Short mmCIF file of C-alpha atoms and ligand atoms in Angstrom, two decimals:
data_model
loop_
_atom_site.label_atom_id
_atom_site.label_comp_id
_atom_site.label_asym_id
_atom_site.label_seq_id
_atom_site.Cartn_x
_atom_site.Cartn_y
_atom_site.Cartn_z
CA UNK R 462 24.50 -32.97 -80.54
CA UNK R 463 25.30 -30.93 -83.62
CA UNK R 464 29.25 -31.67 -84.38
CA UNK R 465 30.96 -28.50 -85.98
CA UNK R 466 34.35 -27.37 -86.09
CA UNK R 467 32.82 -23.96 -85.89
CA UNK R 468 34.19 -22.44 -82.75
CA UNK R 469 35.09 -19.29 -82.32
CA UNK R 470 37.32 -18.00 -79.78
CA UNK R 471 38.83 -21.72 -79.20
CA UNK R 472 42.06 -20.37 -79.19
CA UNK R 473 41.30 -18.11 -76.06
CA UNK R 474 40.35 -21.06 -74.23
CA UNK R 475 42.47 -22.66 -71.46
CA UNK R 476 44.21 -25.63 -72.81
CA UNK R 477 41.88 -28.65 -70.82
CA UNK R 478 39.01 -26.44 -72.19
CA UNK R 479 40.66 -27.01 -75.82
CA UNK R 480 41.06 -30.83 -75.16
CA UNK R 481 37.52 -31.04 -73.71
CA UNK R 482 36.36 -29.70 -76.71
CA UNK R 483 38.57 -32.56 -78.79
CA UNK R 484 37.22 -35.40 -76.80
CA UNK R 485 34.07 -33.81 -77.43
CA UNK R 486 33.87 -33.66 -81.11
CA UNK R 487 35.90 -36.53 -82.34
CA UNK R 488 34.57 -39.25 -79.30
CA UNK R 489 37.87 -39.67 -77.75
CA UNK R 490 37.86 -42.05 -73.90
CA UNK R 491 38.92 -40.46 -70.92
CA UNK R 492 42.50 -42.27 -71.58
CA UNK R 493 42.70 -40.94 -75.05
CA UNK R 494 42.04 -37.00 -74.20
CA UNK R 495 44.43 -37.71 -71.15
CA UNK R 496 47.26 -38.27 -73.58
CA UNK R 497 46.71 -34.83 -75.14
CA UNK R 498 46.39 -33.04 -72.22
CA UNK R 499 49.74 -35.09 -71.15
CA UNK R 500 53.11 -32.80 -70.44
CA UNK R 501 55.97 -34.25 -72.25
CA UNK R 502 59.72 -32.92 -72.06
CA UNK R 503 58.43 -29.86 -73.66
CA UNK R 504 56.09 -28.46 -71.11
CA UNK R 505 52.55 -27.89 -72.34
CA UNK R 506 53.08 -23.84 -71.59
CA UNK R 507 56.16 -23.45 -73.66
CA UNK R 508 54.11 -25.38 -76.45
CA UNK R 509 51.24 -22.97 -76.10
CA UNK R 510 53.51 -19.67 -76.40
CA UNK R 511 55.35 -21.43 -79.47
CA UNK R 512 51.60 -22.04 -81.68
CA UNK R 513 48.27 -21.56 -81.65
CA UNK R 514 45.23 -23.63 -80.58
CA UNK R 515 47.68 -25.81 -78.54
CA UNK R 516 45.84 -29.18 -77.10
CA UNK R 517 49.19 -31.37 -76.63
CA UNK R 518 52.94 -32.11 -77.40
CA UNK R 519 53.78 -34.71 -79.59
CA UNK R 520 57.19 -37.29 -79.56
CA UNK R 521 59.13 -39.12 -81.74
CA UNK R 522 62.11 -41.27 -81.25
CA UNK R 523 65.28 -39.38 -80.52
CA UNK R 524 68.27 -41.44 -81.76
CA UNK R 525 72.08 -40.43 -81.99
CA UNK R 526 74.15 -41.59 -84.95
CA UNK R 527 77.49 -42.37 -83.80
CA UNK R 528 80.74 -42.71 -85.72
CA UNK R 529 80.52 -39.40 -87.43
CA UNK R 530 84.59 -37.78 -88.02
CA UNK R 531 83.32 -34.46 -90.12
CA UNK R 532 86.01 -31.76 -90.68
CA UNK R 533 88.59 -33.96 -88.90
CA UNK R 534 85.73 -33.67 -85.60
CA UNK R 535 83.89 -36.48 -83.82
CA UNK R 536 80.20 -35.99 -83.69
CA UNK R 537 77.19 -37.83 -81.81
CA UNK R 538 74.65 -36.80 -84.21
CA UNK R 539 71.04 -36.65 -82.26
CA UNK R 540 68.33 -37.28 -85.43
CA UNK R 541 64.63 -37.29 -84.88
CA UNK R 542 62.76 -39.83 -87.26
CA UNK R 543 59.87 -42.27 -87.16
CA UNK R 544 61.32 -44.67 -89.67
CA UNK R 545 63.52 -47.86 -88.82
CA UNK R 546 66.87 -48.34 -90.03
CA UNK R 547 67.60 -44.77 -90.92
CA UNK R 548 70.30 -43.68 -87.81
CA UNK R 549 71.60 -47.79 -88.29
CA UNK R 550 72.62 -46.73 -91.58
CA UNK R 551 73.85 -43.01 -91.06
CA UNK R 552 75.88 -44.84 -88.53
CA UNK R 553 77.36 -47.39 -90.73
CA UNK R 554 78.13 -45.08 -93.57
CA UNK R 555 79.69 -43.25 -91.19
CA UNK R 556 82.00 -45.60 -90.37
CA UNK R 557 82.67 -46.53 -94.10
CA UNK R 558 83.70 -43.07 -94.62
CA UNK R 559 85.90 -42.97 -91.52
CA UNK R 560 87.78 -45.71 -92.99
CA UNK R 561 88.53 -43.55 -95.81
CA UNK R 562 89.97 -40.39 -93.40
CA UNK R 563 86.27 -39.07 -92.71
CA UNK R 564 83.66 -36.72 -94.44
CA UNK R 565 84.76 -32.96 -95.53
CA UNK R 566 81.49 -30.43 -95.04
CA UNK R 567 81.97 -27.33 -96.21
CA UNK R 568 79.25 -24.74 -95.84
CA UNK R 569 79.53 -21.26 -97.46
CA UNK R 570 78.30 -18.04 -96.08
CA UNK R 571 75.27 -17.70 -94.67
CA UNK R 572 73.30 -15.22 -96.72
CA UNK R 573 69.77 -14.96 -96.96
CA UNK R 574 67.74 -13.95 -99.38
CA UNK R 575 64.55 -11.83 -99.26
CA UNK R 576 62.43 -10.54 -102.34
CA UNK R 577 60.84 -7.44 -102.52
CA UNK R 578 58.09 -7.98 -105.73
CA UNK R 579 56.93 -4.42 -106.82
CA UNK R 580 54.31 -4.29 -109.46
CA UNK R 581 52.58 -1.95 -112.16
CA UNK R 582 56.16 -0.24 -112.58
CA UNK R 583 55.65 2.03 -115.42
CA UNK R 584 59.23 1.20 -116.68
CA UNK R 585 60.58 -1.51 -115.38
CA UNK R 586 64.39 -1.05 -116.82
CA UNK R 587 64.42 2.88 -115.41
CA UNK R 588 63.03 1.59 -112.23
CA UNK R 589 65.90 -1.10 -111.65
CA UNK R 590 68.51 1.51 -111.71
CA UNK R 591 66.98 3.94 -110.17
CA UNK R 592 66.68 1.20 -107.41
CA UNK R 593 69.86 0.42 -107.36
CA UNK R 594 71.39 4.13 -107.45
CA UNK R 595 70.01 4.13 -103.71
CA UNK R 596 71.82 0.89 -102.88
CA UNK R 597 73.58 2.24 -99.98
CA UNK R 598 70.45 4.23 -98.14
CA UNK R 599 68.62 0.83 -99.02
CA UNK R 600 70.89 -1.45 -96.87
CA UNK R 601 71.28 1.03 -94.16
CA UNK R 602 68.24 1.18 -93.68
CA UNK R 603 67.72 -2.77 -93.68
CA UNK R 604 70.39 -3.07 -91.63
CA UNK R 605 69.04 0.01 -88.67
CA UNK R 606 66.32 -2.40 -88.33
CA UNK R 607 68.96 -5.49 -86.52
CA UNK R 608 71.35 -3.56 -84.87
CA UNK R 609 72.63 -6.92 -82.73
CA UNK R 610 73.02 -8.61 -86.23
CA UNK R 611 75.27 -5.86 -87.59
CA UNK R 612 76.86 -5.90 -84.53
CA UNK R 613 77.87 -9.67 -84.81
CA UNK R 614 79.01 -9.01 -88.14
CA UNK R 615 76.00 -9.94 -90.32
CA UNK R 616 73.63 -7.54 -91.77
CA UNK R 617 72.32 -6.38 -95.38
CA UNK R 618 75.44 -6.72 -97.91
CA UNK R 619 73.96 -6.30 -101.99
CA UNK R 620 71.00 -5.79 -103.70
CA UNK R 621 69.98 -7.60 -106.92
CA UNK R 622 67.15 -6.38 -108.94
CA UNK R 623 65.41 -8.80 -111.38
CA UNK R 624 62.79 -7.95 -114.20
CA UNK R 625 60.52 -10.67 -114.68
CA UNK R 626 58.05 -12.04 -117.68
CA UNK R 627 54.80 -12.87 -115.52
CA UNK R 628 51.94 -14.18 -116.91
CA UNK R 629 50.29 -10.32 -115.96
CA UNK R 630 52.89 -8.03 -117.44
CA UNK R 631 56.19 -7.07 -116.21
CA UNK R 632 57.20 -6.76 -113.02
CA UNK R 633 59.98 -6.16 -110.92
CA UNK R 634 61.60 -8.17 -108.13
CA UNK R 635 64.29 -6.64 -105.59
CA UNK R 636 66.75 -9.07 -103.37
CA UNK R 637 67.76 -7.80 -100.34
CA UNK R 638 71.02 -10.58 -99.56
CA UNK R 639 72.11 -10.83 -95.81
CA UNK R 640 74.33 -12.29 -93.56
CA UNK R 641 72.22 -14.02 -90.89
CA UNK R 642 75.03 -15.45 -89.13
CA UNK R 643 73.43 -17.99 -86.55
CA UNK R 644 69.98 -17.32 -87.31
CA UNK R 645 68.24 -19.52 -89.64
CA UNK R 646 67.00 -16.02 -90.11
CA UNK R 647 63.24 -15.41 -92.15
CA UNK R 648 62.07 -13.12 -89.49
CA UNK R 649 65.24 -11.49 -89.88
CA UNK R 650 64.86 -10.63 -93.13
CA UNK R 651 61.52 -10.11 -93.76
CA UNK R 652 61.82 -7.30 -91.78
CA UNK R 653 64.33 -5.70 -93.44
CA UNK R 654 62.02 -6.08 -96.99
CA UNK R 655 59.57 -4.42 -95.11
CA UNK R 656 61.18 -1.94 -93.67
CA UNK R 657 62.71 -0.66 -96.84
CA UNK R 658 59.95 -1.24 -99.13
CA UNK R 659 58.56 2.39 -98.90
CA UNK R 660 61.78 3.29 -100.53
CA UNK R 661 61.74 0.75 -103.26
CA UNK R 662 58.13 2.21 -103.97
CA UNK R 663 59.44 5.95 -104.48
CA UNK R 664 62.18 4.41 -106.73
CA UNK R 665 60.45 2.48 -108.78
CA UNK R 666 57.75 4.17 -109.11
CA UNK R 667 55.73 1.14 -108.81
CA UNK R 668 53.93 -0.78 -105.96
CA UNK R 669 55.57 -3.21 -103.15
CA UNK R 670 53.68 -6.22 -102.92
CA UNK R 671 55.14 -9.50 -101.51
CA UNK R 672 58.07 -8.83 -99.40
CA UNK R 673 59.11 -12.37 -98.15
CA UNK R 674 62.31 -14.21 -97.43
CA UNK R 675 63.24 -17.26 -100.61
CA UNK R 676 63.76 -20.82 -99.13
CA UNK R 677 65.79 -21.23 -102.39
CA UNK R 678 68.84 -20.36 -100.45
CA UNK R 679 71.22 -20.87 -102.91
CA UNK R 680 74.01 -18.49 -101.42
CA UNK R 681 73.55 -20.62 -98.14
CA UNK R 682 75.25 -24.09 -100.10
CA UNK R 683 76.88 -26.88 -97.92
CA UNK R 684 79.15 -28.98 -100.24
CA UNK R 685 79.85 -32.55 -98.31
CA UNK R 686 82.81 -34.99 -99.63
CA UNK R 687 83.78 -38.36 -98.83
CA UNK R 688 86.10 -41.20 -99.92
CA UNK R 689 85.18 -44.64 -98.84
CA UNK R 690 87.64 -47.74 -99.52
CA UNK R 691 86.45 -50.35 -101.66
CA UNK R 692 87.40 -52.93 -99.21
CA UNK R 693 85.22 -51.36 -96.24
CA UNK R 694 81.81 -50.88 -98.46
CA UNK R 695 82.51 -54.42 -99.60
CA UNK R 696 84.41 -54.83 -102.76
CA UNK R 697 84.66 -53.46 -105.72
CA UNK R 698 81.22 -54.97 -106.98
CA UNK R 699 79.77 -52.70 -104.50
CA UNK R 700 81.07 -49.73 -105.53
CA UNK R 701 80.13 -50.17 -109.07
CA UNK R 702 76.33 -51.23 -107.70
CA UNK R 703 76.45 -47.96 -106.03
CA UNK R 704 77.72 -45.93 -109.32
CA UNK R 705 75.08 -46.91 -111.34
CA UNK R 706 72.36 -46.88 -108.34
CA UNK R 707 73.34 -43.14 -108.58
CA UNK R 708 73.32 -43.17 -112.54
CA UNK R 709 69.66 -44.05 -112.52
CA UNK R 710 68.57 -40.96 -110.61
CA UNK R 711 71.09 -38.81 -112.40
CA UNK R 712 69.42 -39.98 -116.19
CA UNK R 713 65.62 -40.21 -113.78
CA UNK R 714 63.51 -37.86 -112.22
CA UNK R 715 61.54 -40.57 -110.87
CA UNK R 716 64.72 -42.32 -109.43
CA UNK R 717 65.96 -38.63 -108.33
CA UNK R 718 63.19 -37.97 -106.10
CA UNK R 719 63.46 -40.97 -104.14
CA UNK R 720 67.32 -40.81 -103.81
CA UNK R 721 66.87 -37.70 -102.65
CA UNK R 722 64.45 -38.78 -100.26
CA UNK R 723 66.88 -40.78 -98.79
CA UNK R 724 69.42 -38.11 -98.36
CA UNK R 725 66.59 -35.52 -96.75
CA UNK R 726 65.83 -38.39 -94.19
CA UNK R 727 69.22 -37.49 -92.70
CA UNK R 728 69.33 -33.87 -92.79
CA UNK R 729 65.30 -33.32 -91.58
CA UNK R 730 65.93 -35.90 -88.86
CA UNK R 731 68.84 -33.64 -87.51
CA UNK R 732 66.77 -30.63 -88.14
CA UNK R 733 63.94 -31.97 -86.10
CA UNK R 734 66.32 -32.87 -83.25
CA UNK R 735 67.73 -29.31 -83.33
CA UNK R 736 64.34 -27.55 -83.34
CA UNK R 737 64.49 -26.37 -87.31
CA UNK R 738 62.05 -25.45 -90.40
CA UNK R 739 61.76 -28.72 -91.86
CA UNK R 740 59.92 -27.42 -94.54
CA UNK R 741 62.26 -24.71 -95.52
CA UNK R 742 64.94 -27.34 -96.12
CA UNK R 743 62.97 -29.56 -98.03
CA UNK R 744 61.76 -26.65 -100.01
CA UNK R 745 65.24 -25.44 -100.80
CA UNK R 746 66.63 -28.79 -101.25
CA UNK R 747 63.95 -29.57 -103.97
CA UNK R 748 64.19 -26.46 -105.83
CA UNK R 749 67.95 -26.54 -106.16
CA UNK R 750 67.90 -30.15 -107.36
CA UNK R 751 65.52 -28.75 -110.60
CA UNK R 752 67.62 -25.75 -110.75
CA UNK R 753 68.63 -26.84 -114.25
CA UNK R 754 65.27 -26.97 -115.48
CA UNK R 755 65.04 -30.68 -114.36
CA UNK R 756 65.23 -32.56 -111.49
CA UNK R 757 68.33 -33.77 -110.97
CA UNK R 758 69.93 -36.15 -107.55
CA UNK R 759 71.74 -34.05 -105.45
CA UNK R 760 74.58 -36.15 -104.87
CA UNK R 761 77.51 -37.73 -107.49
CA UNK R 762 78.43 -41.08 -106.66
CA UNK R 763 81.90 -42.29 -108.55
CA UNK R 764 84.92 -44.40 -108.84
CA UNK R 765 88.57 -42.71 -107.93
CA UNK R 766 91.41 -43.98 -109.48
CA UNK R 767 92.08 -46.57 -106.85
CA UNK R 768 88.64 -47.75 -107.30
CA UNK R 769 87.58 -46.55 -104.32
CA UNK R 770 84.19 -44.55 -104.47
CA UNK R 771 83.89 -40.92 -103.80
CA UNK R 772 80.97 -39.29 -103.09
CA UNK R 773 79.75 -35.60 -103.25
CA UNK R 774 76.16 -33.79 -102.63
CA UNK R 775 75.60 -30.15 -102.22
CA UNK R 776 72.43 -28.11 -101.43
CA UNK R 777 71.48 -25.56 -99.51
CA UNK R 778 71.08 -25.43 -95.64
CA UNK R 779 69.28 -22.85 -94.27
CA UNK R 780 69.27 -23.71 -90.30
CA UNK R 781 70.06 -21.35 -86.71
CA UNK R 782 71.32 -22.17 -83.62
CA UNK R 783 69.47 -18.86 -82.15
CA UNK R 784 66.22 -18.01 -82.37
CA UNK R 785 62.80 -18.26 -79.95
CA UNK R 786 61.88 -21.97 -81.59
CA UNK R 787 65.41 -23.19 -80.66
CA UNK R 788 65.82 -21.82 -77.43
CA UNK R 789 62.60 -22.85 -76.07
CA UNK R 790 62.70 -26.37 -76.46
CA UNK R 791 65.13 -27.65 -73.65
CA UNK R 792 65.63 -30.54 -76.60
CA UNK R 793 66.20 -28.97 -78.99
CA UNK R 794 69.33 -27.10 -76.85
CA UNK R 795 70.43 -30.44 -76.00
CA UNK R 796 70.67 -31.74 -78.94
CA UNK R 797 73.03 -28.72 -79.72
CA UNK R 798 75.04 -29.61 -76.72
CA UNK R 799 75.34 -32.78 -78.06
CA UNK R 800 76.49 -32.42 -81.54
CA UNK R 801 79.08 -29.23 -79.84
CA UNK R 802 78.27 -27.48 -82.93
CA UNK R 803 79.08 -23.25 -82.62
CA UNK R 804 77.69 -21.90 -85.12
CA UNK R 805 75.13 -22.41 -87.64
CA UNK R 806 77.31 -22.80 -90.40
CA UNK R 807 78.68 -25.83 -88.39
CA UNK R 808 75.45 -27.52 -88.06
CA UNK R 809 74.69 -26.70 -91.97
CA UNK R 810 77.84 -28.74 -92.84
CA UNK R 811 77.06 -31.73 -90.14
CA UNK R 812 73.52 -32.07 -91.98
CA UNK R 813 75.51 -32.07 -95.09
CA UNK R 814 77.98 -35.49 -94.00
CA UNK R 815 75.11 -36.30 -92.82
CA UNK R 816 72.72 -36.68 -95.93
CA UNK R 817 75.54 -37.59 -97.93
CA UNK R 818 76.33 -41.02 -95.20
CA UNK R 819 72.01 -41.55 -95.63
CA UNK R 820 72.69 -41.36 -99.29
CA UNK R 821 75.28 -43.76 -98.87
CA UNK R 822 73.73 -46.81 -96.69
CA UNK R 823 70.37 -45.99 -98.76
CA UNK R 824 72.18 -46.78 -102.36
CA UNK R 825 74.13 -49.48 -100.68
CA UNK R 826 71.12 -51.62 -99.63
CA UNK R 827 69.51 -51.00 -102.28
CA UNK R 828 72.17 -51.95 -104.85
CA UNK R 829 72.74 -55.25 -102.74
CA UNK R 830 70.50 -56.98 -100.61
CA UNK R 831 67.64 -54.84 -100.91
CA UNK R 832 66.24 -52.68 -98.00
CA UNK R 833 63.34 -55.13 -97.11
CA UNK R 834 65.48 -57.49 -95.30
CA UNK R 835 67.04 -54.28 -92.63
CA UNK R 836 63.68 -52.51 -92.61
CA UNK R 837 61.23 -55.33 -92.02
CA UNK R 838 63.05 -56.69 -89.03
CA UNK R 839 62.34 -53.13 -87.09
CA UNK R 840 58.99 -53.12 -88.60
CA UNK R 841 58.12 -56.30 -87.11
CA UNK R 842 59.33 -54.58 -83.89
CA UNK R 843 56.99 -51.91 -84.46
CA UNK R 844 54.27 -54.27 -85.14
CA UNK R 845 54.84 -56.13 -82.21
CA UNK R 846 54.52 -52.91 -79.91
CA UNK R 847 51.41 -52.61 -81.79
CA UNK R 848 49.96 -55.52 -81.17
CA UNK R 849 50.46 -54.91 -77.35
CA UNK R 850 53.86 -56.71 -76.65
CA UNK R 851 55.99 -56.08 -73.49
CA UNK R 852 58.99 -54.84 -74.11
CA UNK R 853 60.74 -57.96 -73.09
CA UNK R 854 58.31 -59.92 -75.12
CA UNK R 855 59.29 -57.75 -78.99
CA UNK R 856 62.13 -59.23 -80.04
CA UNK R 857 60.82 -62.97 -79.83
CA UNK R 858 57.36 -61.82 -81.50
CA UNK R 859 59.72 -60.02 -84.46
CA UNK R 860 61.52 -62.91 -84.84
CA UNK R 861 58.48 -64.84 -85.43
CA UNK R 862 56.90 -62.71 -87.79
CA UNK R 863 60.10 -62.09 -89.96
CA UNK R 864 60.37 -65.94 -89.73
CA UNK R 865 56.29 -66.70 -90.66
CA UNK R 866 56.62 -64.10 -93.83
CA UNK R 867 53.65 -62.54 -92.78
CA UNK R 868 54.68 -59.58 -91.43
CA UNK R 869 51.20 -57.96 -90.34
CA UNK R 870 49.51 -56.71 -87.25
CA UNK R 871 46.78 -59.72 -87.04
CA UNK R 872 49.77 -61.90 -87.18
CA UNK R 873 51.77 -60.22 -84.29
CA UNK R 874 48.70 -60.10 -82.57
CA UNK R 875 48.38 -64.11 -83.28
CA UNK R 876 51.94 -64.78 -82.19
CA UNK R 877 52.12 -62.63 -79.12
CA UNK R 878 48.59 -64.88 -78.29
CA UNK R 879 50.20 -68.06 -78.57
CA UNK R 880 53.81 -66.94 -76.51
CA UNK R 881 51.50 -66.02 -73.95
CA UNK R 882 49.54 -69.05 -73.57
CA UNK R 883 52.86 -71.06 -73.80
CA UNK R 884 53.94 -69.44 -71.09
C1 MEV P 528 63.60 -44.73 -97.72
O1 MEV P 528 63.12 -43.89 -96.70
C2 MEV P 528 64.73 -44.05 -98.46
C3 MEV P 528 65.20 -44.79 -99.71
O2 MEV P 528 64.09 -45.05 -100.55
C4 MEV P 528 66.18 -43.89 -100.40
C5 MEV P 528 66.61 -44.37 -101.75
O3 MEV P 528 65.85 -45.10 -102.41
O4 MEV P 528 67.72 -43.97 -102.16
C6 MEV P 528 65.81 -46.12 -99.35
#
């Protein structure tokens, strides 16, 4: 049989039809196309209205961080991750920073911001004022398009307009900035550019091209805080291992990333929990750590007077707690429930404590023990669920294979053998 990926109108098909055409092509067994066609918690209807060509759901481990005092608030923080260790050590640095009164989060306002790019302007200069002499009919008319968001005390507030060298000519680039409120809110304003792009055309005299919201949100900044006694992050050895752990990134881009890394696996595991663009965060959060021209950690790690280390990380935070994606997924609501976060602004400043506590146990391990030791006991959990172990049978398998050294699959395998026939 001829094997193509070829097929058009898949997408109008029924969902088994979709997974019967799956097994089909890539050779799956009965059990393994039953497992797509499987309904998780997330039924596979909602899934179908949320994307296209839908076959299946898909889970993760849900996990909830606990000892989290943000703002002077306890939070259970719900994060969704795939990686051991990570919600052990938001939880610890969450305690370390409890110790030292708990984590301040402060988010600013949450303005969005959407660029309008207009090309072959025949005078670029004449064309930005004449754009912004019809500042006011250009935000009404943004703002007639979201009449609910006005009415909730959002809506379009400025105008910017830019110039820019490209590497065809001039050209001229409009941003439309607006209160979104509690919408993580692209669709909000991409309509809006679009809607008042006709009028940026008779302005300018040029044409509208792009009109797209910027995942730099830069006027959408959470700034996080904490203090954490020397004597609860384990002397004052510690704290210095910690300063220069965060002195590397800050003089290495190389370092940077990875530090960085460590922070995002905080915030994106929240984000997945409460149903948000993981990609628009890690977008943002990349492009404002190389907002001076190099890429820079986005935390600042440093000794107080009492010796005590103080840390600090700000980025932006684009996230909702509206919106179709949210409300659809009954888990992604729940997780909202959980955390008893209001608004998105709230949220945006519990990712923030939170990235700055996965900052914290990441630099912590690292400038002690190392993160091996932590991470390779849960991987030799996972490995022993891969090899087939019960799950009263893991934790004696893990402990063998941390033990042997040899911490692979053929060796779980080879352990879980010999428990078996012991038994
Ligand atoms: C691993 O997922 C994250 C770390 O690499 C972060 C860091 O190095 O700071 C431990």
């Amino acid at each position: 049989m001829s094997r193509t990926s070829r097929i058009p109108g898949f997408y109008k098909l029924p969902i088994p039809e979709r997974v019967r055409v799956v097994k089909e092509f890539a050779g799956l067994t009965d059990e393994e196309a039953e497992l797509l066609g499987k309904t998780g918690r997330l039924g596979l209807d909602v899934a179908d209205k949320m994307i296209e060509n839908v076959v299946g759901t898909f889970e993760l481990p849900y996990g909830v961080a606990v000892n989290f005092l943000i703002n002077g608030r306890d939070y259970l923080v719900p994060m969704v991750i795939e990686e051991p260790s990570v919600v052990a050590g938001a939880s610890n640095a969450a305690k370390w920073c409890r110790d030292g009164g708990g984590l301040v989060s402060i988010a600013s306002e949450q303005i969005m911001v959407s660029q309008i790019q207009v090309i072959k302007v025949p005078s670029p200069h004449t064309a930005a004022v004449r754009i912004l002499e019809r500042k006011k009919e250009i935000l009404d008319l943004a703002n007639s398009t979201n009449e609910i968001l006005v009415k909730l005390g959002g809506g379009a507030r400025d105008l910017e307009v830019r110039v820019l060298d490209s590497p065809v000519g001039k050209m001229v680039v409009v941003h439309l900035l607006v209160d979104v409120r509690d919408a993580m809110g692209a669709n909000i304003v991409n309509t809006m550019a679009e809607a008042v792009a006709p009028i940026i055309e008779e302005a300018s005299g040029g044409r509208v091209l792009l009109r797209i919201v910027s995942n730099l949100a830069d006027r959408r900044l959470v700034k996080s805080w904490a203090r954490v006694p020397k004597d609860s992050i384990g002397g004052e050895e510690v704290v210095e291992g910690i300063v220069y752990a965060w002195a590397f990134a800050a003089a290495d881009p190389y370092r940077a990333t990875t530090h960085n890394k460590g922070i995002m696996n905080g915030i994106i595991a929240v984000a997945l929990a409460t149903g948000q663009d993981t990609r628009a965060l890690e977008a943002g959060a990349h492009a404002y750590a190389a907002r001076r021209g190099r890429y820079e950690p986005l935390s600042t790690w440093e000794v107080d007077g009492n010796g005590d280390l103080v840390g600090y990380l700000e980025l932006p935070i684009a996230v909702g707690t509206v919106g179709g994606s949210i409300r659809s997924n009954p888990m992604t609501r729940l997780s909202l429930k959980i955390l008893g976060v209001k608004t998105a602004k709230e949220l945006a400043e519990v990712m923030g404590a939170v990235g700055l506590a996965q900052n914290l146990a990441a630099l912590r391990a690292l400038a002690t023990e190392g993160i091996q030791r932590g991470h390779m006991k849960l991987h030799a959990r996972q490995l022993a669920l891969a090899a087939g172990a019960r799950p009263d049978e893991v934790d004696v398998v893990a402990e063998e294979l941390v033990k042997s050294g040899r911490i692979t699959l053929e060796k779980a395998q080879e352990i879980l053998e010999g428990l078996r026939s012991r038994r």
